[in-house]
PDB file of C-alpha atoms in Angstrom:
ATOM      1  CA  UNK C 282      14.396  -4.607  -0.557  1.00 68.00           C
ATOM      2  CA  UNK C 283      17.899  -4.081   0.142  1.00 75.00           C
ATOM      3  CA  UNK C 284      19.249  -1.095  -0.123  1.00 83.00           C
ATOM      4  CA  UNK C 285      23.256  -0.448  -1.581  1.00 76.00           C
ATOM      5  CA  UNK C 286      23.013   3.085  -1.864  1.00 77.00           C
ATOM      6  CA  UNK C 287      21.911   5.709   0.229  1.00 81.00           C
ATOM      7  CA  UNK C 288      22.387   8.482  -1.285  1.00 84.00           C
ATOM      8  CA  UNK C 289      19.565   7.380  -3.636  1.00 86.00           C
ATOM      9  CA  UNK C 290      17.230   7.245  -0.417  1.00 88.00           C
ATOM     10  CA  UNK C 291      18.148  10.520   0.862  1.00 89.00           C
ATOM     11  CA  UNK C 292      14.584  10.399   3.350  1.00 90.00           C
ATOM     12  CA  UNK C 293      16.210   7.083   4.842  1.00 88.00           C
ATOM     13  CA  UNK C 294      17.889   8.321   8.449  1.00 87.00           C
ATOM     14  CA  UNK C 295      18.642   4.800   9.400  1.00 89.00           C
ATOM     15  CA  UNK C 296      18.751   1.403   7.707  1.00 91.00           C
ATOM     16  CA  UNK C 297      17.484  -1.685   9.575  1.00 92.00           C
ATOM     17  CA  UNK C 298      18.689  -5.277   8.741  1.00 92.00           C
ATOM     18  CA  UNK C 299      16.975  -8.293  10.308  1.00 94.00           C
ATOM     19  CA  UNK C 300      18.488 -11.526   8.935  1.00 93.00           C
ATOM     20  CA  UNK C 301      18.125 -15.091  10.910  1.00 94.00           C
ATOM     21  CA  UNK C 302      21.013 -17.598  10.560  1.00 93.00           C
ATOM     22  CA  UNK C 303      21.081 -19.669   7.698  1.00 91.00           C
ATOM     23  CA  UNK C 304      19.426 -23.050   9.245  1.00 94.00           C
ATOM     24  CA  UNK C 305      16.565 -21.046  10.554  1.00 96.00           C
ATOM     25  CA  UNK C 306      16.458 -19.082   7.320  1.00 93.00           C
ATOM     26  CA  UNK C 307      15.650 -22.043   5.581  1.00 94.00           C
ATOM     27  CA  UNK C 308      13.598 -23.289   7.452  1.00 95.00           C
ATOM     28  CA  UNK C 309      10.996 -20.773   7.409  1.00 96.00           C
ATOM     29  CA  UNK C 310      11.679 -20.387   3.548  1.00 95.00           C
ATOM     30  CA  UNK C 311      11.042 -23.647   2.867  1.00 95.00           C
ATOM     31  CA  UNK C 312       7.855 -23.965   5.082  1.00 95.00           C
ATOM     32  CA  UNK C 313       6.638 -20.602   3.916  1.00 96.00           C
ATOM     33  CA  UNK C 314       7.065 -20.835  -0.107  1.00 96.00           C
ATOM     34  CA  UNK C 315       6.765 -24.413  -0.087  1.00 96.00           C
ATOM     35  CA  UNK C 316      10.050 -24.534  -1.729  1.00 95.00           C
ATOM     36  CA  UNK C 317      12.646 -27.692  -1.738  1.00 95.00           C
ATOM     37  CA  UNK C 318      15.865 -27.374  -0.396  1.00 94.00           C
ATOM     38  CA  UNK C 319      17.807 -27.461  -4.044  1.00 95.00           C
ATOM     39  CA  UNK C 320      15.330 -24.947  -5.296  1.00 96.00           C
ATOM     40  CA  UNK C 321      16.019 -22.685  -2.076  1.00 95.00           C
ATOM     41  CA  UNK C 322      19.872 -23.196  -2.197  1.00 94.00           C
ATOM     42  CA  UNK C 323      20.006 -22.353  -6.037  1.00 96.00           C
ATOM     43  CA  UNK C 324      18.542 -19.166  -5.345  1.00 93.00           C
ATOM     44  CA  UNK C 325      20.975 -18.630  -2.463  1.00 91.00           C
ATOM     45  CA  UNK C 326      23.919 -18.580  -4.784  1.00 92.00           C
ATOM     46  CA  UNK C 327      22.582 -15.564  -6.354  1.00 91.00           C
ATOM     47  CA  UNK C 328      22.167 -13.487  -3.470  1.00 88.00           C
ATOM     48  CA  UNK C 329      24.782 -11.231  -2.102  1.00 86.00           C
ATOM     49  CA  UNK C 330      26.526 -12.798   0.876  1.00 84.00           C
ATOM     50  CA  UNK C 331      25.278 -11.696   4.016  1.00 85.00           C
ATOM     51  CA  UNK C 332      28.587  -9.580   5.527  1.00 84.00           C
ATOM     52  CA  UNK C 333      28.755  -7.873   2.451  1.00 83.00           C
ATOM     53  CA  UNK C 334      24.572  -6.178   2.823  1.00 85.00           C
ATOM     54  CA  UNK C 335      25.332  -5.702   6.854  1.00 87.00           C
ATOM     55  CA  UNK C 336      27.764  -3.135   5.477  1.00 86.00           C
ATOM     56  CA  UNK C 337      25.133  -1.090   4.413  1.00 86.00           C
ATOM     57  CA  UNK C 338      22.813  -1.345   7.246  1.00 90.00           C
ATOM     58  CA  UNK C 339      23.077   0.835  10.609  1.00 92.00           C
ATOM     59  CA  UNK C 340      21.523  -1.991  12.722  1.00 94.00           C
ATOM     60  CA  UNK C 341      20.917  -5.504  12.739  1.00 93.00           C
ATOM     61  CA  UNK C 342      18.243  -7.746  14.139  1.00 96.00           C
ATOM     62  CA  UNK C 343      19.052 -11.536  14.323  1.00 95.00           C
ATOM     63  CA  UNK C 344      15.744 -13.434  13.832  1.00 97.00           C
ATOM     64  CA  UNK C 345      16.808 -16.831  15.077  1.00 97.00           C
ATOM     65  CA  UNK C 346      14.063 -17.193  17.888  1.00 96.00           C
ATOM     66  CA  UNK C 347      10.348 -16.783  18.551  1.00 95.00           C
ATOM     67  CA  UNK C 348       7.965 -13.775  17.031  1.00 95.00           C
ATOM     68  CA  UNK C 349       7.445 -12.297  20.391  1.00 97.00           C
ATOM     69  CA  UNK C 350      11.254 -12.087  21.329  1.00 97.00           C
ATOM     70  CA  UNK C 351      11.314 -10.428  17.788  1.00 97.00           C
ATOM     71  CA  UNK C 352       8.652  -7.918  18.504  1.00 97.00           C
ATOM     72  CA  UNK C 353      11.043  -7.312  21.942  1.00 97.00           C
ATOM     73  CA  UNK C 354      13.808  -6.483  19.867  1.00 97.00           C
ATOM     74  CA  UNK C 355      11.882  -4.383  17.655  1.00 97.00           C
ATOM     75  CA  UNK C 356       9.990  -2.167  20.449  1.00 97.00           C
ATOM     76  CA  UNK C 357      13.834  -1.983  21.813  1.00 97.00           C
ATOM     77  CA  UNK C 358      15.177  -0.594  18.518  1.00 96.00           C
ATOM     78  CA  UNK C 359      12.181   1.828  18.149  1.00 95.00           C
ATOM     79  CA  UNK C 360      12.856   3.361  21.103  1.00 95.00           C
ATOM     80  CA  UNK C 361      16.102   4.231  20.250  1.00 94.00           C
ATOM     81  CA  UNK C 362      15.144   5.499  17.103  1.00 93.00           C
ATOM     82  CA  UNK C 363      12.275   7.763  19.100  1.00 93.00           C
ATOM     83  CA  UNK C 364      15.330   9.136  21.099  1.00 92.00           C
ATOM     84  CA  UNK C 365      17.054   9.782  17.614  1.00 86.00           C
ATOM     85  CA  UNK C 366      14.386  11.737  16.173  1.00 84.00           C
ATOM     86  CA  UNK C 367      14.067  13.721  19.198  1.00 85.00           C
ATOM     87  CA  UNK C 368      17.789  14.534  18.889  1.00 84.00           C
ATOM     88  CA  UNK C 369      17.509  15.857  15.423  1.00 72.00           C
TER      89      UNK C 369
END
């Protein structure tokens, strides 16, 4: 889900946004939900634009390459957020 407000998700310390460009995006849309292309671009139109939800995200994840460079990026981010906790 994405999330506009935070103050209505006061147990949220930090908001995580992984997004792929939009050619890969598709892609795996259209080979996951078995969708076609007009059907997946239709729906597109009604989604908020993509600089307007990083705004309300403290980090970002691109998802443009393989599942284990994901998982990289992930572990990465989860140790930061280890180091956060730790702080607080």
């Amino acid at each position: 889900p994405l999330i506009y407000q935070r103050e209505d998700f006061p147990f949220l310390d930090r908001i995580l946004l992984v997004t792929a460009n939009e050619n890969v995006a598709n892609e795996r849309v259209i080979s996951r939900d078995k969708l076609s292309l007009t059907t997946l671009l239709a729906m597109r139109k009604i989604q908020p634009d993509i600089k307007h939800v990083t705004m309300f995200s403290d980090d970002y994840i691109e998802n443009n390459a393989s599942l284990s460079i994901l998982k990289e990026k992930v572990k990465k981010l989860h140790e930061q957020y280890q180091k956060y906790e730790k702080l607080n």
